CSV table of C-alpha atoms (C1' of nucleotides) in Angstrom, one decimal:
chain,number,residue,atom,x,y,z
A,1,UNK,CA,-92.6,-17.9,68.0
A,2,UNK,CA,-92.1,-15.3,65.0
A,3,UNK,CA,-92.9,-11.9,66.0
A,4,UNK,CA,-95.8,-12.0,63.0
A,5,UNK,CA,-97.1,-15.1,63.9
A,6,UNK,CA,-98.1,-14.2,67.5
A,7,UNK,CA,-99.6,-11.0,66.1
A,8,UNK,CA,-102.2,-12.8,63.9
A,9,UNK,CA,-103.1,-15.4,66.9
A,10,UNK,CA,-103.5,-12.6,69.0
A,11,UNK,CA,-105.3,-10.5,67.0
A,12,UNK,CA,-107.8,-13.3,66.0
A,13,UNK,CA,-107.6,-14.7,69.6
A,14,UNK,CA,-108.7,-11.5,71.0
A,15,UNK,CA,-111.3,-11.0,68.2
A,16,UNK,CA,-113.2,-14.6,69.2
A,17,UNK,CA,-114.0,-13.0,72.4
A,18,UNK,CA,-114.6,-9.4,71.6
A,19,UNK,CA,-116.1,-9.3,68.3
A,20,UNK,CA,-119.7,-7.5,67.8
A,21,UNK,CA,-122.8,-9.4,66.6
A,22,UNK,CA,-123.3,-8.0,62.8
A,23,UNK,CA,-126.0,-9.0,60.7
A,24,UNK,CA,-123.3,-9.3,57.8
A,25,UNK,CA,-120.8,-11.7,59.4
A,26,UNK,CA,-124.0,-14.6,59.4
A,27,UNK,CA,-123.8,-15.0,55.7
A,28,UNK,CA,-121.3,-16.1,52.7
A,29,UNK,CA,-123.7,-14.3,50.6
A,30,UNK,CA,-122.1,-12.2,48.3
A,31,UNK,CA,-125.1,-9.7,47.6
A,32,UNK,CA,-125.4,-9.2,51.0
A,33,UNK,CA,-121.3,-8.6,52.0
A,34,UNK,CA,-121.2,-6.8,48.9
A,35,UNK,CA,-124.3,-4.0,49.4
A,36,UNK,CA,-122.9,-4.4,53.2
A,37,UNK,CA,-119.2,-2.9,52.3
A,38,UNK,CA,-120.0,-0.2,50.1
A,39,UNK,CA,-122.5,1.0,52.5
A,40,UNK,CA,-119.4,1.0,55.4
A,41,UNK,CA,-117.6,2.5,52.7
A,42,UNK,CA,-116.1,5.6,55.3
A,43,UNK,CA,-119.0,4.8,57.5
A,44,UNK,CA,-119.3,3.6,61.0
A,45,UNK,CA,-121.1,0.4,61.6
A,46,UNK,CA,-123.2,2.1,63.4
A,47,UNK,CA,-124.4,4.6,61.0
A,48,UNK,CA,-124.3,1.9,58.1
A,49,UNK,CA,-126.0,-0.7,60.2
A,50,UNK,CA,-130.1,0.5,59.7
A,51,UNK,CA,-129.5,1.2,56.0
A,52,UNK,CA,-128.0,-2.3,55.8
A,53,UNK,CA,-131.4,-3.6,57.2
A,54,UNK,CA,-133.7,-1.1,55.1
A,55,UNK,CA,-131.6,-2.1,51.9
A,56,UNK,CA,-132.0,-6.0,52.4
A,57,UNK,CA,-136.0,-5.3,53.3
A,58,UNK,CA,-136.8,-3.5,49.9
A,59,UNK,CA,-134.3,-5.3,47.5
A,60,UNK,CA,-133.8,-9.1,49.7
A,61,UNK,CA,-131.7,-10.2,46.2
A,62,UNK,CA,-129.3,-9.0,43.6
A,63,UNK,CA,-132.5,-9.0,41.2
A,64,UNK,CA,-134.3,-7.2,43.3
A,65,UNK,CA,-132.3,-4.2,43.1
A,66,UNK,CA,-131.2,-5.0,39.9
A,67,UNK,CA,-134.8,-3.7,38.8
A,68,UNK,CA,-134.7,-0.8,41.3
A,69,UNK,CA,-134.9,3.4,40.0
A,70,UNK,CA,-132.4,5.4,40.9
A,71,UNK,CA,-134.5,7.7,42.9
A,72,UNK,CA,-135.5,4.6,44.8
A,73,UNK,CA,-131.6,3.6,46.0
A,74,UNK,CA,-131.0,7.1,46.2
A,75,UNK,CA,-134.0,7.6,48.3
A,76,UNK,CA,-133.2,4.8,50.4
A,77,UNK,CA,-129.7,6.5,50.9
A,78,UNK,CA,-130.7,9.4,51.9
A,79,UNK,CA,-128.9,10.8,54.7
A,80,UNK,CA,-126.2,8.5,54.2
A,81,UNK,CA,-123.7,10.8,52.3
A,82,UNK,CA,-121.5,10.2,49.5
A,83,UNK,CA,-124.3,9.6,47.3
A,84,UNK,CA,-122.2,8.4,44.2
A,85,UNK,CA,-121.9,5.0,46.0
A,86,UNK,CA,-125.7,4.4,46.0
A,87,UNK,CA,-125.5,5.1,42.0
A,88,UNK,CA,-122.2,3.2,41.6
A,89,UNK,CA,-124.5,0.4,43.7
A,90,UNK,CA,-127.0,0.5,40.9
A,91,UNK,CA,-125.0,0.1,38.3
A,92,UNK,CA,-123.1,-2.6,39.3
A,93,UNK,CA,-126.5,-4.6,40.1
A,94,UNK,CA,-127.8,-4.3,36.5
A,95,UNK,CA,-124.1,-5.2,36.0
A,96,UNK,CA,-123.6,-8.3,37.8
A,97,UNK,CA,-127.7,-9.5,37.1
A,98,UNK,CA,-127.2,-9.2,32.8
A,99,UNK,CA,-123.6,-9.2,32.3
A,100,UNK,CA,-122.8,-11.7,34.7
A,101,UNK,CA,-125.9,-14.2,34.9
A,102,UNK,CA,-126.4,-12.7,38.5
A,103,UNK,CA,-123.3,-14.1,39.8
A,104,UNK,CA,-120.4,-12.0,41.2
A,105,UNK,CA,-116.8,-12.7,40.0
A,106,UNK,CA,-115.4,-14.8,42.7
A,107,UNK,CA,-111.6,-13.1,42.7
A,108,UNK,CA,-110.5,-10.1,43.8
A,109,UNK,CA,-108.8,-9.0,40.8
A,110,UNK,CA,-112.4,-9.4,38.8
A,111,UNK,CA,-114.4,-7.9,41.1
A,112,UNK,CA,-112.3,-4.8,41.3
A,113,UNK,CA,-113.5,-4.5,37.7
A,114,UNK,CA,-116.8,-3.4,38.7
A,115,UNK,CA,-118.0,0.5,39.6
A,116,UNK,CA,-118.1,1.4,43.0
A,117,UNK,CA,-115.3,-1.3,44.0
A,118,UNK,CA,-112.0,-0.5,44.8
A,119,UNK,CA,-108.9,-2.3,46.1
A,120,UNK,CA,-110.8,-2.8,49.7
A,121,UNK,CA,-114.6,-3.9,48.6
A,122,UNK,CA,-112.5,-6.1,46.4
A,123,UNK,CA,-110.5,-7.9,48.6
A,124,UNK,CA,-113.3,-8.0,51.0
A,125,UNK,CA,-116.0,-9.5,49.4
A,126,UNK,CA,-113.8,-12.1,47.7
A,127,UNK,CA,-112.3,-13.1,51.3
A,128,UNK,CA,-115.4,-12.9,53.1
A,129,UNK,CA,-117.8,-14.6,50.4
A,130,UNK,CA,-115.0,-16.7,48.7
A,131,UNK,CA,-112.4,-17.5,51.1
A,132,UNK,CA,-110.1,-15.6,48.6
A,133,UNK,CA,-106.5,-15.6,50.4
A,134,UNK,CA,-106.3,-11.3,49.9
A,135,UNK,CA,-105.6,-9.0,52.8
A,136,UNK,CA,-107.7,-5.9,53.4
A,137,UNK,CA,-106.2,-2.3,54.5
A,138,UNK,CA,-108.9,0.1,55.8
A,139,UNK,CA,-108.5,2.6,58.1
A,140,UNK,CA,-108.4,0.6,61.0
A,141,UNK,CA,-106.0,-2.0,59.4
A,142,UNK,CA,-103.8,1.4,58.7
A,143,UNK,CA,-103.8,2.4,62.2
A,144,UNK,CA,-103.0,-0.9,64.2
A,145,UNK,CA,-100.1,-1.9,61.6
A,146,UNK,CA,-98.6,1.5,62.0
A,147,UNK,CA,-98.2,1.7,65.9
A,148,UNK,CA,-97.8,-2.1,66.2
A,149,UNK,CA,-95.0,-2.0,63.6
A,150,UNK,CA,-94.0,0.9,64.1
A,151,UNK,CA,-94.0,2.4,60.7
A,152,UNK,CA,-94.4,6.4,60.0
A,153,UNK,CA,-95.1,6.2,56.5
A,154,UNK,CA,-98.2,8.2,55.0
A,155,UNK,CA,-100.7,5.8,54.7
A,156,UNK,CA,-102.5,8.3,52.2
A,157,UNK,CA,-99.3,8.4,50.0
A,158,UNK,CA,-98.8,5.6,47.4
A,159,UNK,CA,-95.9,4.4,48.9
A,160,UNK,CA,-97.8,4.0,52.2
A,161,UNK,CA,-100.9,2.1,50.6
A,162,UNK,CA,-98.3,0.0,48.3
A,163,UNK,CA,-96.5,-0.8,51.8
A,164,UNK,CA,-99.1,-1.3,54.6
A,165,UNK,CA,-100.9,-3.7,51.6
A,166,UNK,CA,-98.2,-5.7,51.4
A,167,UNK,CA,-97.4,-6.4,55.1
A,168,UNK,CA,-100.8,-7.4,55.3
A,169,UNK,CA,-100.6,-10.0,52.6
A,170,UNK,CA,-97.4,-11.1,54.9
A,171,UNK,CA,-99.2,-11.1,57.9
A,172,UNK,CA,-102.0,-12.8,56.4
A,173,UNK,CA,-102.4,-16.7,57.6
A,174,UNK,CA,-103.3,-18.7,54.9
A,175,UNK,CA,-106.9,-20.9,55.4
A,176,UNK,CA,-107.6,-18.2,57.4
A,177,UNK,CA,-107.9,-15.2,55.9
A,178,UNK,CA,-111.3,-14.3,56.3
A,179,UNK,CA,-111.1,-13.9,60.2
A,180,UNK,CA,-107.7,-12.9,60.1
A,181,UNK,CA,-109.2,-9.6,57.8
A,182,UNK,CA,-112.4,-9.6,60.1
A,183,UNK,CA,-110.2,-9.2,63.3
A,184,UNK,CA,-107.6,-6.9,62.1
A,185,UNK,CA,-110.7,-4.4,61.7
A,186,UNK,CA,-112.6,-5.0,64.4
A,187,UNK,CA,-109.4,-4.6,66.9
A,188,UNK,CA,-109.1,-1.3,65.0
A,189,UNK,CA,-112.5,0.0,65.6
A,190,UNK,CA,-112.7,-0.9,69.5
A,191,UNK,CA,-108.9,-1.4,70.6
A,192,UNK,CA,-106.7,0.1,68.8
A,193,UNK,CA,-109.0,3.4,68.0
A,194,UNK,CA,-107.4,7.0,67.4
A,195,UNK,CA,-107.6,7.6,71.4
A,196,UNK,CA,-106.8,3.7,72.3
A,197,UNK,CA,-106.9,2.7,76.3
A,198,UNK,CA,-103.5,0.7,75.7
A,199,UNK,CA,-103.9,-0.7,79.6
A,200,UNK,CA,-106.3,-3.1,78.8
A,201,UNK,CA,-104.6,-4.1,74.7
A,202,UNK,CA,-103.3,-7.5,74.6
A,203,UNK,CA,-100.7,-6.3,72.1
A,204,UNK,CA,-99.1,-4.7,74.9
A,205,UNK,CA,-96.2,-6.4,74.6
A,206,UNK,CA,-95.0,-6.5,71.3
A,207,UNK,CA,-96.8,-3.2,70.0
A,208,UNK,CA,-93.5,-0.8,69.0
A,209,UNK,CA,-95.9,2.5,69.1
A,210,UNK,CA,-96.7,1.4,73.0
A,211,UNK,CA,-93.5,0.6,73.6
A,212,UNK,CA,-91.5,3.8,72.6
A,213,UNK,CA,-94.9,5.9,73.5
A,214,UNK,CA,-95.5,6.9,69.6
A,215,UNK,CA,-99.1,5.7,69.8
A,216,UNK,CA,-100.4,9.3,69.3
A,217,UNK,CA,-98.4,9.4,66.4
A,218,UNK,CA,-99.1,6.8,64.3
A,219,UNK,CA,-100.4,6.6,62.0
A,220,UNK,CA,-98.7,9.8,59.9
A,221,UNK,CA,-101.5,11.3,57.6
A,222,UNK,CA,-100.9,14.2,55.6
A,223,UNK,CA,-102.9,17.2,56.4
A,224,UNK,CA,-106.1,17.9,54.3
A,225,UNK,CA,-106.5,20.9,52.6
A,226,UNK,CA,-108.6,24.1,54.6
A,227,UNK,CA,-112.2,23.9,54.0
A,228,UNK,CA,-114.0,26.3,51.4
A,229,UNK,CA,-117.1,28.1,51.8
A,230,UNK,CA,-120.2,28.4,49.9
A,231,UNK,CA,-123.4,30.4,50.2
A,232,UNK,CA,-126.7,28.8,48.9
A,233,UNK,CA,-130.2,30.4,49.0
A,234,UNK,CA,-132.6,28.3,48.4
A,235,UNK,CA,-136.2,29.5,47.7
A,236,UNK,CA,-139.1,27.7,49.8
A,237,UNK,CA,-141.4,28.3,47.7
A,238,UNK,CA,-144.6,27.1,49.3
A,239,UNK,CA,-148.5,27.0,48.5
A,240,UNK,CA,-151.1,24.7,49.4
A,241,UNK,CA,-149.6,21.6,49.9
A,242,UNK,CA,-147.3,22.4,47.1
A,243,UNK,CA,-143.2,23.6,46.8
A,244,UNK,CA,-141.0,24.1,43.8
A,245,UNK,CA,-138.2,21.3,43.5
A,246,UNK,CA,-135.4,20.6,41.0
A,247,UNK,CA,-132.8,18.0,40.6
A,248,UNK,CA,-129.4,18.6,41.2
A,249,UNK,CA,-127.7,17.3,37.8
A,250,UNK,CA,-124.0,18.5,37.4
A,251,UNK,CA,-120.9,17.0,38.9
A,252,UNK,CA,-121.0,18.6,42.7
A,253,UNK,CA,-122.0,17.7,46.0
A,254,UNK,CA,-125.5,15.9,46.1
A,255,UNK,CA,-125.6,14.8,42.8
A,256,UNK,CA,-128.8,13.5,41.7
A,257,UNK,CA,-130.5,14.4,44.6
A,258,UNK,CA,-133.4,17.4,44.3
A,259,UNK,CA,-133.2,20.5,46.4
A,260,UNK,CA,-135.7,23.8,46.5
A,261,UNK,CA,-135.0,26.2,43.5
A,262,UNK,CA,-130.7,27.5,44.5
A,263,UNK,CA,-129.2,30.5,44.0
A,264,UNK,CA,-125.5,30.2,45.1
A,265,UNK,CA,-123.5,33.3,45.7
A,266,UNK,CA,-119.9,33.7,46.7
A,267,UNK,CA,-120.5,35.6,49.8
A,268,UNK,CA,-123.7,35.9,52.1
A,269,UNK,CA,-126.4,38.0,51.4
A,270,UNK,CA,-128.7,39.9,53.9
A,271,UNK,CA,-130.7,41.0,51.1
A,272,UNK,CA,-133.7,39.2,49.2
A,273,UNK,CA,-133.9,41.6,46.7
A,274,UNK,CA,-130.5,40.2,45.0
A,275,UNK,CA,-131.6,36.2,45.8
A,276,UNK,CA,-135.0,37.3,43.7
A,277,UNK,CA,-133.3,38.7,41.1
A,278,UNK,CA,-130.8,36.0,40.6
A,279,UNK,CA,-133.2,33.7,41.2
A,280,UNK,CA,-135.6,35.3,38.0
A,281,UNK,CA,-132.5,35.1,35.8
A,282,UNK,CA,-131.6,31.6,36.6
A,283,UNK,CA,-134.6,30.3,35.9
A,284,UNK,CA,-136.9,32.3,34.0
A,285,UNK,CA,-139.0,33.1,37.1
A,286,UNK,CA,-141.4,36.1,37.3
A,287,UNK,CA,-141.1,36.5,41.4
A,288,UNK,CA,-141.9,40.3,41.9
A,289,UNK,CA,-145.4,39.7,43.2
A,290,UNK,CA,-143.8,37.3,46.2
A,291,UNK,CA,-143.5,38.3,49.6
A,292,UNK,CA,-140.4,37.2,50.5
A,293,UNK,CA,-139.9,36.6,54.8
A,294,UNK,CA,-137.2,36.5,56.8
A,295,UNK,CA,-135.0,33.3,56.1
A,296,UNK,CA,-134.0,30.0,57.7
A,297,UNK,CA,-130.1,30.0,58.5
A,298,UNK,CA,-128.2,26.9,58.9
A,299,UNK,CA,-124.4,25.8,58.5
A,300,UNK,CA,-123.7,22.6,57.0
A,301,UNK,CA,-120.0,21.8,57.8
A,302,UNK,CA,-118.8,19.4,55.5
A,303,UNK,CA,-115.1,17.4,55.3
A,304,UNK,CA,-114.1,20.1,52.6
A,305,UNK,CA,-116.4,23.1,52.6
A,306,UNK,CA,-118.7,25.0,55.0
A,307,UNK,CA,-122.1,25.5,53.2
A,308,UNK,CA,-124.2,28.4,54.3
A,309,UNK,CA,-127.7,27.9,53.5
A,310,UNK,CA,-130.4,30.5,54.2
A,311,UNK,CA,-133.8,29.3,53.1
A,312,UNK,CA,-136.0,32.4,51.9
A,313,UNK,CA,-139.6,31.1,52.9
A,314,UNK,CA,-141.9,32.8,49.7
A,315,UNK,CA,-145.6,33.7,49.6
A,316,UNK,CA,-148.0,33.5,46.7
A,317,UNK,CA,-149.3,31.1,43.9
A,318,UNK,CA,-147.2,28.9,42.4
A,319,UNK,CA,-147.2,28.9,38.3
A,320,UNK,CA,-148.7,26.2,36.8
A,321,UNK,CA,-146.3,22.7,36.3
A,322,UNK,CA,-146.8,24.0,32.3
A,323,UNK,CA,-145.3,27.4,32.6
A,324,UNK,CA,-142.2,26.4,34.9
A,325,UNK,CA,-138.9,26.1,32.8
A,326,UNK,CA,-135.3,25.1,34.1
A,327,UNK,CA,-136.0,22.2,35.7
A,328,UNK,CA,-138.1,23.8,38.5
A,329,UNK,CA,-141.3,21.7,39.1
A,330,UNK,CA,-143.8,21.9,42.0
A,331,UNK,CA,-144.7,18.9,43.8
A,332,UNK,CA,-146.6,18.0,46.7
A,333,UNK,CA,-145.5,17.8,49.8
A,334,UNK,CA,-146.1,14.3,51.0
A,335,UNK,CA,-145.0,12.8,47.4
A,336,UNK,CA,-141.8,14.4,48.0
A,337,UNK,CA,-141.2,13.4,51.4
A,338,UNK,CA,-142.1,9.3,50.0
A,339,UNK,CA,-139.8,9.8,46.6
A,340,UNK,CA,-137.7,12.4,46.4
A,341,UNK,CA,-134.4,11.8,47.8
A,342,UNK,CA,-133.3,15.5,49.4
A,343,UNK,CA,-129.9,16.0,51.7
A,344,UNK,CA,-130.3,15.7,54.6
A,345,UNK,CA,-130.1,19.8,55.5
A,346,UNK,CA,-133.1,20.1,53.8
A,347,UNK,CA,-134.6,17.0,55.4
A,348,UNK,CA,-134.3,18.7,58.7
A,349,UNK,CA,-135.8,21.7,57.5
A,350,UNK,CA,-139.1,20.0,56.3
A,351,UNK,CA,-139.5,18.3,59.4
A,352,UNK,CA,-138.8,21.7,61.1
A,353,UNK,CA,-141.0,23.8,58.6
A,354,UNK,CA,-143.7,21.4,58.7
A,355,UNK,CA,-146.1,21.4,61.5
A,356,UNK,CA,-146.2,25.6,60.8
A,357,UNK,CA,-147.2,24.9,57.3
A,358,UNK,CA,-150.4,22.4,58.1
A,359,UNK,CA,-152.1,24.6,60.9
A,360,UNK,CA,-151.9,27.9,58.9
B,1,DA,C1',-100.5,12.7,43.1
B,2,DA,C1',-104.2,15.6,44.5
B,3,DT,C1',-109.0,16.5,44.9
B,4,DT,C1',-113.7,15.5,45.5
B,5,DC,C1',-117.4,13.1,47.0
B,6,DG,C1',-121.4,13.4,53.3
B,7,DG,C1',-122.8,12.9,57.4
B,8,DG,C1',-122.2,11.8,62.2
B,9,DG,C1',-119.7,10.9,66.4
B,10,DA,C1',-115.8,11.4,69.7
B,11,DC,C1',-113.0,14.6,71.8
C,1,DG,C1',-113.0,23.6,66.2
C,2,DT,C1',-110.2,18.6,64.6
C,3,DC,C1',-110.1,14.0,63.3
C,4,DC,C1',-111.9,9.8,61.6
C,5,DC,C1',-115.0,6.3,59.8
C,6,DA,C1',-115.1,-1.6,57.0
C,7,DG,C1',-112.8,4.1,50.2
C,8,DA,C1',-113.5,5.0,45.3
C,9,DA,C1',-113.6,7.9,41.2
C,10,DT,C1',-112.0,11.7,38.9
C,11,DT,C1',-108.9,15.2,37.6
DNA sequence: AATTCGGGGAC
DNA sequence: GTCCCAGAATT
């Protein structure tokens, strides 16, 4: 038997006994593989899996969503990270429902077309929902191929994607694809993980990484670039119930999501005074009557930068909703907690800061 | 071709 | 601390 051939039985031999219970492997729906892969989009299963649930209780069709608000997705998202995808989602919904009669494009090459779906959603959703013949490469396609073939190739270099793309298309059984794609990932993500236990991998015997003890190795990634650091202040501004909010709107981290009133610096600062008077300029506040205490100090470490927030808790009446300018608006607390999608930093802090706030 | 977009879990 | 996760869009 070719060496390839008794790869792909194995693989989808072993996967027929091993393979996990998801909610998204019942169905040929396309909404539902579809909203389920851009929310796995560099997401565990497990993470994803609750927001997969949440998503199909609010919007159970492509219509559904179709009709949504952004602040409603993005709500829904929140906490999920990389926020862009919950847009992207969105977008393509209203897409697919006027453009496209409701109906997604049935080929991988047409579905690619659409925001928020790249070479992998593509080849997914038209092999899972259409039995496209396509092969998928995720991370965990990346990672068995390169230790069981052996190959040391960056798989973040074009080269490497063009390459470990197309030995999956070889490997790739025809009238079987779907599986065969379903396998390769799953033996990724509880087999052959970064740390694999290669005792108890059925691929013992043919895999060239176990063999000549490269499995550590492979597969060859080059490094990521050092992380930067950023300062951000943010003024709780609180009063009766009330806090100032605006909505993040330029191209950065946590687009479209809102946040208290920011003033970032490029180093940290110990003193309020230089917050407040930032803060005045930014946006056209008149703060020198405020109190401002001692602040809330976190570290939000990120893939690429380190953010240190320090949230300067305020006293005193906030201006009328009239005579606030640059986007800063006050909004009750509850009604933010219900609409406002917020990251998650300053999630934690509400639910932190809370129970002080009612029983003063 | 390189960078940017989050948050959480394993080690 | 580092690395990775059912990657894609932008520069």
């Amino acid at each position: 038997m070719p060496i390839n051939s008794l790869f792909t039985a194995q693989i989808i031999d072993w996967y027929r006994s091993n393979k996990r219970d998801l909610p998204w492997r019942e169905t040929q729906d396309p909404y539902k593989i579809w909203l389920s892969e851009i929310i796995l989009q560099q997401t565990r299963v497990e993470q994803g899996l609750p927001y997969y649930e949440r998503f199909l209780k609010a919007f159970p069709n492509l219509r559904d969503l179709a009709n949504a608000s952004e602040e409603q997705v993005l709500k829904l998202w929140q906490g999920l990270g990389y926020y862009s995808r919950g847009r992207n989602l969105l977008q393509t919904a209203k897409q697919v429902s006027t453009h496209f009669n409701g109906k997604f494009p049935e080929t991988a090459e047409k579905l690619q077309q659409l925001t928020g779906i790249g070479p992998y959603t593509a080849r997914a959703i038209a092999s899972f929902a259409f039995n496209e013949e396509v092969a998928v490469v995720d991370g965990n396609v990346y990672r068995v191929l390169a230790r069981v073939f052996g190959i040391f190739t960056e798989i973040n270099s074009s080269a490497g994607k063009r390459e470990f793309q197309e030995l999956a298309d070889a490997l790739l059984p025809p009238e079987n694809a779907s599986e065969f794609n379903q396998a390769l990932m799953e033996f990724g993500a509880l087999q052959c993980t970064p740390r694999p236990d290669c005792h108890s991998c059925p691929l013992l015997g043919i895999c060239i990484a176990a063999d000549r003890d490269l499995v550590s190795q492979l597969p060859v990634k080059s490094k990521s670039k050092p992380k930067r650091d950023r300062h951000f202040n943010y003024l709780f501004y609180y009063d009766s119930g009330k806090i100032l909010l605006r909505k993040r709107t330029h191209k950065d981290i946590w687009k479209n999501l809102y946040e208290f009133p920011l003033v970032e610096q490029v180093r940290a600062t110990e003193d309020p005074c230089s917050v407040v008077a930032e803060a005045e300029v930014l946006y056209d506040l008149d703060l020198k009557a405020l109190e401002v205490l001692d602040p809330h100090a976190y570290k939000h470490i990120l893939s690429h930068q380190i953010i240190h927030i320090r949230i300067w808790p305020m006293r005193g009446p906030i201006p009328p909703n009239e005579s606030l300018k640059s986007g800063i608006f006050a909004i009750n607390l509850e009604e933010l907690e219900k609409q406002y999608p917020v990251p998650v930093i300053l999630h934690r802090f509400l639910e932190h800061i809370k129970p002080y706030l009612v029983s003063k």
